[in-house]
mmCIF file of C-alpha atoms in Angstrom:
data_model
loop_
_atom_site.group_PDB
_atom_site.id
_atom_site.type_symbol
_atom_site.label_atom_id
_atom_site.label_comp_id
_atom_site.label_asym_id
_atom_site.label_seq_id
_atom_site.Cartn_x
_atom_site.Cartn_y
_atom_site.Cartn_z
ATOM 1 C CA MET A 228 48.636 -212.787 133.448
ATOM 2 C CA SER A 229 49.628 -215.914 135.359
ATOM 3 C CA ALA A 230 46.623 -217.847 136.787
ATOM 4 C CA ARG A 231 44.097 -215.412 135.375
ATOM 5 C CA THR A 232 41.103 -217.103 133.777
ATOM 6 C CA VAL A 233 39.847 -215.537 130.440
ATOM 7 C CA ILE A 234 36.699 -216.942 128.767
ATOM 8 C CA LEU A 235 36.805 -216.027 125.183
ATOM 9 C CA THR A 236 33.910 -216.647 122.904
ATOM 10 C CA GLY A 237 34.244 -216.638 119.100
ATOM 11 C CA ALA A 238 37.610 -218.222 119.710
ATOM 12 C CA SER A 239 37.828 -220.596 116.865
ATOM 13 C CA ASP A 240 38.761 -218.152 114.131
ATOM 14 C CA GLY A 241 39.786 -214.495 113.429
ATOM 15 C CA ILE A 242 40.565 -212.077 116.208
ATOM 16 C CA GLY A 243 39.265 -214.627 118.791
ATOM 17 C CA ARG A 244 41.836 -217.155 117.854
ATOM 18 C CA ALA A 245 44.580 -214.469 117.718
ATOM 19 C CA ALA A 246 43.634 -213.097 121.056
ATOM 20 C CA ALA A 247 43.626 -216.618 122.513
ATOM 21 C CA ARG A 248 47.176 -217.258 121.399
ATOM 22 C CA ILE A 249 48.360 -213.921 122.692
ATOM 23 C CA LEU A 250 46.788 -214.219 126.052
ATOM 24 C CA HIS A 251 48.001 -217.840 126.468
ATOM 25 C CA GLY A 252 51.429 -216.625 125.544
ATOM 26 C CA ARG A 253 51.314 -214.111 128.408
ATOM 27 C CA GLY A 254 50.375 -216.807 130.986
ATOM 28 C CA ALA A 255 46.690 -216.618 131.072
ATOM 29 C CA ARG A 256 44.338 -219.647 131.537
ATOM 30 C CA VAL A 257 42.252 -219.272 128.417
ATOM 31 C CA VAL A 258 38.931 -220.956 128.219
ATOM 32 C CA LEU A 259 37.837 -221.207 124.512
ATOM 33 C CA VAL A 260 34.226 -221.102 123.307
ATOM 34 C CA GLY A 261 33.667 -221.770 119.534
ATOM 35 C CA ARG A 262 30.848 -222.789 117.139
ATOM 36 C CA SER A 263 33.076 -224.985 115.070
ATOM 37 C CA PRO A 264 33.915 -228.252 116.914
ATOM 38 C CA ASP A 265 36.911 -229.002 114.655
ATOM 39 C CA LYS A 266 38.526 -225.569 114.711
ATOM 40 C CA THR A 267 37.991 -225.108 118.486
ATOM 41 C CA GLU A 268 39.272 -228.342 119.423
ATOM 42 C CA ALA A 269 42.349 -227.829 117.214
ATOM 43 C CA LEU A 270 43.210 -224.589 118.930
ATOM 44 C CA ALA A 271 42.509 -226.013 122.233
ATOM 45 C CA LYS A 272 45.049 -228.793 121.580
ATOM 46 C CA GLU A 273 47.555 -226.194 120.210
ATOM 47 C CA LEU A 274 47.322 -224.163 123.537
ATOM 48 C CA ASP A 275 46.548 -227.115 125.886
ATOM 49 C CA ALA A 276 43.390 -225.155 126.748
ATOM 50 C CA ASP A 277 39.889 -226.089 127.988
ATOM 51 C CA PHE A 278 37.252 -225.605 125.311
ATOM 52 C CA HIS A 279 33.503 -225.694 124.956
ATOM 53 C CA VAL A 280 31.383 -225.808 121.706
ATOM 54 C CA ALA A 281 28.200 -223.605 121.675
ATOM 55 C CA ASP A 282 26.065 -222.230 118.793
ATOM 56 C CA PHE A 283 24.739 -218.900 119.911
ATOM 57 C CA ALA A 284 21.815 -219.261 117.430
ATOM 58 C CA ARG A 285 20.515 -221.805 120.061
ATOM 59 C CA LEU A 286 19.868 -220.228 123.420
ATOM 60 C CA ALA A 287 19.660 -223.741 125.079
ATOM 61 C CA GLU A 288 23.370 -224.124 124.182
ATOM 62 C CA VAL A 289 24.231 -220.785 125.715
ATOM 63 C CA ARG A 290 22.486 -221.828 129.023
ATOM 64 C CA ALA A 291 24.153 -225.148 129.024
ATOM 65 C CA LEU A 292 27.550 -223.227 128.465
ATOM 66 C CA ALA A 293 26.954 -221.011 131.376
ATOM 67 C CA GLU A 294 26.166 -223.985 133.657
ATOM 68 C CA THR A 295 29.370 -225.690 132.571
ATOM 69 C CA LEU A 296 31.435 -222.648 133.073
ATOM 70 C CA LEU A 297 30.090 -222.135 136.530
ATOM 71 C CA GLU A 298 31.027 -225.711 137.495
ATOM 72 C CA ARG A 299 34.527 -225.515 135.974
ATOM 73 C CA CYS A 300 35.703 -222.009 136.610
ATOM 74 C CA PRO A 301 35.593 -221.014 140.320
ATOM 75 C CA VAL A 302 37.179 -217.727 139.163
ATOM 76 C CA ILE A 303 36.466 -215.750 135.963
ATOM 77 C CA ASP A 304 38.871 -212.801 135.678
ATOM 78 C CA VAL A 305 37.798 -211.806 132.031
ATOM 79 C CA LEU A 306 34.810 -212.732 130.106
ATOM 80 C CA ALA A 307 35.268 -211.563 126.425
ATOM 81 C CA ASN A 308 31.998 -211.641 124.387
ATOM 82 C CA ASN A 309 33.681 -211.855 120.965
ATOM 83 C CA ALA A 310 31.313 -214.175 119.032
ATOM 84 C CA GLY A 311 29.224 -212.480 116.270
ATOM 85 C CA GLY A 312 28.679 -212.019 112.669
ATOM 86 C CA ILE A 313 26.507 -210.545 109.852
ATOM 87 C CA MET A 314 23.826 -212.708 108.431
ATOM 88 C CA GLY A 315 22.280 -211.030 105.361
ATOM 89 C CA SER A 316 18.732 -212.105 104.699
ATOM 90 C CA ARG A 317 16.414 -212.186 107.650
ATOM 91 C CA ARG A 318 16.325 -215.661 109.376
ATOM 92 C CA VAL A 319 14.575 -216.711 112.581
ATOM 93 C CA THR A 320 16.399 -218.940 115.156
ATOM 94 C CA ALA A 321 14.699 -221.884 116.756
ATOM 95 C CA ASP A 322 14.210 -219.483 119.702
ATOM 96 C CA GLY A 323 12.085 -217.219 117.568
ATOM 97 C CA HIS A 324 14.442 -214.330 117.277
ATOM 98 C CA GLU A 325 16.149 -212.596 114.268
ATOM 99 C CA THR A 326 19.589 -214.413 113.957
ATOM 100 C CA THR A 327 21.788 -211.322 113.817
ATOM 101 C CA PHE A 328 20.191 -209.741 117.024
ATOM 102 C CA GLN A 329 20.277 -213.101 118.753
ATOM 103 C CA VAL A 330 23.820 -214.128 118.008
ATOM 104 C CA ASN A 331 25.343 -210.678 118.405
ATOM 105 C CA HIS A 332 23.357 -209.424 121.408
ATOM 106 C CA LEU A 333 20.859 -211.716 123.202
ATOM 107 C CA ALA A 334 23.289 -214.657 123.541
ATOM 108 C CA PRO A 335 26.114 -212.689 124.926
ATOM 109 C CA PHE A 336 23.553 -210.843 127.230
ATOM 110 C CA LEU A 337 22.215 -214.115 128.313
ATOM 111 C CA LEU A 338 25.752 -215.721 128.998
ATOM 112 C CA THR A 339 26.890 -212.650 130.875
ATOM 113 C CA THR A 340 23.843 -212.442 133.145
ATOM 114 C CA LEU A 341 23.846 -216.099 133.894
ATOM 115 C CA LEU A 342 27.638 -215.773 134.944
ATOM 116 C CA LEU A 343 27.012 -212.536 136.954
ATOM 117 C CA PRO A 344 27.329 -213.906 140.487
ATOM 118 C CA ARG A 345 30.738 -215.519 139.557
ATOM 119 C CA LEU A 346 31.851 -212.198 137.593
ATOM 120 C CA GLU A 347 30.911 -210.111 140.620
ATOM 121 C CA GLU A 348 32.829 -212.485 143.077
ATOM 122 C CA SER A 349 35.895 -212.481 140.797
ATOM 123 C CA ARG A 350 35.712 -208.591 140.073
ATOM 124 C CA ALA A 351 35.882 -209.423 136.495
ATOM 125 C CA THR A 352 36.394 -207.469 133.374
ATOM 126 C CA VAL A 353 33.683 -207.996 130.667
ATOM 127 C CA ILE A 354 34.684 -207.058 127.090
ATOM 128 C CA ASN A 355 32.122 -206.793 124.317
ATOM 129 C CA THR A 356 33.341 -206.776 120.648
ATOM 130 C CA SER A 357 31.229 -204.059 118.920
ATOM 131 C CA SER A 358 31.844 -202.286 115.615
ATOM 132 C CA GLU A 359 32.107 -198.808 114.190
ATOM 133 C CA PHE A 360 28.953 -199.802 112.347
ATOM 134 C CA ASN A 361 27.104 -198.972 115.430
ATOM 135 C CA ARG A 362 26.955 -195.373 114.174
ATOM 136 C CA GLY A 363 24.586 -196.422 111.299
ATOM 137 C CA ALA A 364 22.041 -197.989 113.627
ATOM 138 C CA ARG A 365 18.367 -197.252 113.584
ATOM 139 C CA LEU A 366 17.475 -199.111 116.813
ATOM 140 C CA ASP A 367 13.712 -199.462 117.298
ATOM 141 C CA LEU A 368 13.093 -200.995 120.869
ATOM 142 C CA ASP A 369 9.730 -201.995 119.811
ATOM 143 C CA ASP A 370 10.966 -204.102 116.778
ATOM 144 C CA LEU A 371 14.356 -205.614 117.952
ATOM 145 C CA ASP A 372 13.619 -208.784 115.884
ATOM 146 C CA GLY A 373 13.232 -206.644 112.823
ATOM 147 C CA GLU A 374 9.809 -207.963 111.962
ATOM 148 C CA ARG A 375 8.452 -204.724 110.470
ATOM 149 C CA ARG A 376 11.606 -203.272 108.921
ATOM 150 C CA TYR A 377 14.793 -205.335 108.126
ATOM 151 C CA SER A 378 17.908 -205.125 106.209
ATOM 152 C CA GLY A 379 21.018 -207.080 106.949
ATOM 153 C CA THR A 380 23.300 -204.085 107.352
ATOM 154 C CA ARG A 381 20.803 -202.217 109.599
ATOM 155 C CA ALA A 382 20.333 -205.527 111.715
ATOM 156 C CA TYR A 383 24.133 -205.773 112.163
ATOM 157 C CA ALA A 384 24.409 -202.132 113.034
ATOM 158 C CA ASN A 385 21.661 -202.313 115.492
ATOM 159 C CA SER A 386 23.301 -205.296 117.109
ATOM 160 C CA LYS A 387 26.572 -203.527 117.611
ATOM 161 C CA LEU A 388 24.899 -200.427 119.125
ATOM 162 C CA ALA A 389 23.188 -202.925 121.345
ATOM 163 C CA ASN A 390 26.623 -204.205 122.462
ATOM 164 C CA ILE A 391 27.586 -200.748 123.542
ATOM 165 C CA LEU A 392 24.335 -200.058 125.366
ATOM 166 C CA PHE A 393 24.616 -203.344 127.121
ATOM 167 C CA THR A 394 28.131 -202.510 128.219
ATOM 168 C CA ARG A 395 27.117 -199.201 129.713
ATOM 169 C CA GLU A 396 24.050 -200.544 131.438
ATOM 170 C CA LEU A 397 26.087 -203.543 132.810
ATOM 171 C CA GLN A 398 28.564 -201.080 134.195
ATOM 172 C CA ARG A 399 25.782 -199.003 135.776
ATOM 173 C CA ARG A 400 23.956 -201.996 137.329
ATOM 174 C CA HIS A 401 26.991 -203.996 138.489
ATOM 175 C CA GLY A 402 30.026 -201.781 138.538
ATOM 176 C CA ALA A 403 29.624 -201.129 142.245
ATOM 177 C CA ALA A 404 29.643 -205.061 142.751
ATOM 178 C CA GLY A 405 32.955 -205.320 141.125
ATOM 179 C CA VAL A 406 32.311 -205.728 137.366
ATOM 180 C CA SER A 407 34.291 -203.583 134.954
ATOM 181 C CA ALA A 408 32.775 -203.538 131.416
ATOM 182 C CA ALA A 409 34.073 -202.058 128.170
ATOM 183 C CA SER A 410 33.255 -202.318 124.426
ATOM 184 C CA PHE A 411 35.624 -201.982 121.409
ATOM 185 C CA HIS A 412 35.875 -201.864 117.714
ATOM 186 C CA PRO A 413 38.516 -204.220 116.360
ATOM 187 C CA GLY A 414 38.905 -202.546 112.961
ATOM 188 C CA VAL A 415 38.270 -204.058 109.526
ATOM 189 C CA VAL A 416 40.083 -207.317 109.953
ATOM 190 C CA ALA A 417 40.990 -209.977 107.226
ATOM 191 C CA THR A 418 39.078 -212.894 108.726
ATOM 192 C CA ASN A 419 36.185 -215.299 107.507
ATOM 193 C CA PHE A 420 33.725 -212.800 108.540
ATOM 194 C CA ALA A 421 30.226 -213.329 106.726
ATOM 195 C CA ASP A 422 31.328 -216.748 105.311
ATOM 196 C CA GLY A 423 28.331 -219.002 105.182
ATOM 197 C CA THR A 424 25.867 -216.222 104.842
ATOM 198 C CA ASP A 425 24.250 -214.362 101.882
ATOM 199 C CA SER A 426 25.407 -210.978 103.177
ATOM 200 C CA LEU A 427 27.012 -208.883 100.518
ATOM 201 C CA ALA A 428 29.821 -208.227 103.020
ATOM 202 C CA ARG A 429 31.180 -211.704 102.120
ATOM 203 C CA LEU A 430 32.107 -210.321 98.733
ATOM 204 C CA THR A 431 34.359 -207.659 100.235
ATOM 205 C CA TYR A 432 36.133 -210.287 102.500
ATOM 206 C CA ARG A 433 36.732 -212.437 99.449
ATOM 207 C CA SER A 434 38.045 -209.553 97.213
ATOM 208 C CA PRO A 435 41.556 -208.079 96.719
ATOM 209 C CA LEU A 436 40.565 -205.549 99.356
ATOM 210 C CA LYS A 437 41.204 -208.090 102.031
ATOM 211 C CA ARG A 438 44.912 -207.539 101.525
ATOM 212 C CA LEU A 439 44.405 -203.906 102.820
ATOM 213 C CA MET A 440 42.666 -205.034 106.076
ATOM 214 C CA LEU A 441 44.216 -205.464 109.468
ATOM 215 C CA THR A 442 45.606 -208.756 110.519
ATOM 216 C CA PRO A 443 43.731 -210.849 113.056
ATOM 217 C CA GLU A 444 46.502 -209.993 115.651
ATOM 218 C CA GLN A 445 46.186 -206.322 114.946
ATOM 219 C CA GLY A 446 42.468 -206.567 115.325
ATOM 220 C CA ALA A 447 42.806 -208.488 118.577
ATOM 221 C CA ASP A 448 45.115 -205.730 120.068
ATOM 222 C CA THR A 449 42.538 -203.645 121.884
ATOM 223 C CA LEU A 450 40.823 -206.875 123.281
ATOM 224 C CA VAL A 451 44.132 -208.050 124.555
ATOM 225 C CA TRP A 452 44.778 -204.610 126.041
ATOM 226 C CA LEU A 453 41.566 -204.342 127.828
ATOM 227 C CA ALA A 454 41.971 -207.941 129.084
ATOM 228 C CA THR A 455 45.463 -207.332 130.578
ATOM 229 C CA THR A 456 45.192 -203.639 131.750
ATOM 230 C CA PRO A 457 43.593 -203.061 135.232
ATOM 231 C CA PRO A 458 40.412 -200.916 134.912
ATOM 232 C CA SER A 459 41.023 -197.228 135.450
ATOM 233 C CA GLU A 460 44.689 -197.611 134.622
ATOM 234 C CA GLY A 461 44.352 -196.982 131.036
ATOM 235 C CA TRP A 462 40.660 -197.338 130.350
ATOM 236 C CA GLU A 463 37.547 -196.369 132.036
ATOM 237 C CA PRO A 464 34.812 -198.900 132.719
ATOM 238 C CA GLY A 465 31.705 -198.351 130.586
ATOM 239 C CA GLY A 466 33.826 -196.938 127.741
ATOM 240 C CA HIS A 467 33.992 -197.800 124.008
ATOM 241 C CA TYR A 468 37.474 -197.971 122.516
ATOM 242 C CA VAL A 469 39.203 -198.141 119.085
ATOM 243 C CA LYS A 470 43.014 -198.654 118.999
ATOM 244 C CA ARG A 471 43.180 -198.331 122.645
ATOM 245 C CA ARG A 472 41.470 -194.912 122.674
ATOM 246 C CA PRO A 473 38.041 -193.621 123.506
ATOM 247 C CA ALA A 474 35.880 -193.699 120.351
ATOM 248 C CA SER A 475 32.815 -191.870 119.116
ATOM 249 C CA THR A 476 29.546 -193.737 118.867
ATOM 250 C CA HIS A 477 26.009 -193.504 117.903
ATOM 251 C CA ARG A 478 24.185 -190.643 119.818
ATOM 252 C CA LEU A 479 21.980 -193.190 121.510
ATOM 253 C CA ALA A 480 24.901 -194.964 122.988
ATOM 254 C CA GLY A 481 25.098 -192.407 125.718
ATOM 255 C CA ASP A 482 21.411 -192.438 126.545
ATOM 256 C CA PRO A 483 20.819 -194.156 129.811
ATOM 257 C CA GLU A 484 17.172 -194.555 129.295
ATOM 258 C CA THR A 485 17.754 -196.383 125.997
ATOM 259 C CA ALA A 486 20.339 -198.606 127.726
ATOM 260 C CA ARG A 487 17.895 -199.326 130.558
ATOM 261 C CA LEU A 488 14.986 -200.003 128.133
ATOM 262 C CA LEU A 489 17.113 -202.409 126.017
ATOM 263 C CA TRP A 490 18.294 -204.301 129.077
ATOM 264 C CA GLU A 491 14.648 -204.830 130.148
ATOM 265 C CA ARG A 492 13.453 -205.741 126.627
ATOM 266 C CA SER A 493 16.372 -208.317 126.469
ATOM 267 C CA GLU A 494 15.422 -209.832 129.674
ATOM 268 C CA ALA A 495 11.816 -210.056 128.475
ATOM 269 C CA MET A 496 12.732 -211.690 125.098
ATOM 270 C CA LEU A 497 14.764 -214.361 126.975
ATOM 271 C CA THR A 498 11.814 -215.349 129.235
ATOM 272 C CA THR A 499 8.957 -215.570 126.699
#
């Protein structure tokens, strides 16, 4: 991967940090994006890499990040939208959106679309980290912020389905211009997932069950594979993968009308 530029969000911990180390070891120029200033800077020093700090719960920081990346990265070979989490109780960001949906979908949607001219010029790969929990989604396009019906688990599942729908609509709209998009499920990985929230998921990640989970390196494997394998030489653009293989998804994930409407609703949410 010599001289290839990989922008990796959620890079300060978990599979993002593991992927950054692996990709750096293979010769990529890794550009780290993380929420924690200390963790992100520490990894950047370890890898002698560029880094940026951005909180995806603040869309102004995402816009500023995109502007900086366009200034500093004349070529973007891979954009890995890996940042995300599960929040538990319903919270609203300063931008007026439910936090899980904003952090997991709206923020990476915004970052990607702001970078699109550069991504097309670079014939880039865009990788979106989703989850097998997408299959439990109950996505309501008229209630994306969960104002009428909300549960932390459902909000997370909806956002992970949104990742897949975004991937497929991105491929439909911009594939001919050079963008190749894919989503993947990393597996259940022993990370600090759900720390700092009141989600019940945090109890699982602090229990003895954590010893049975995948390591961050194992969880990062499919991300690294997508980032280092040319499109159509092992994976098909627009696809969703688990353990380097095509994976089943929620029935709505294959519905082009839902994907189109989600894209349009997302654009509207970012302009109001």
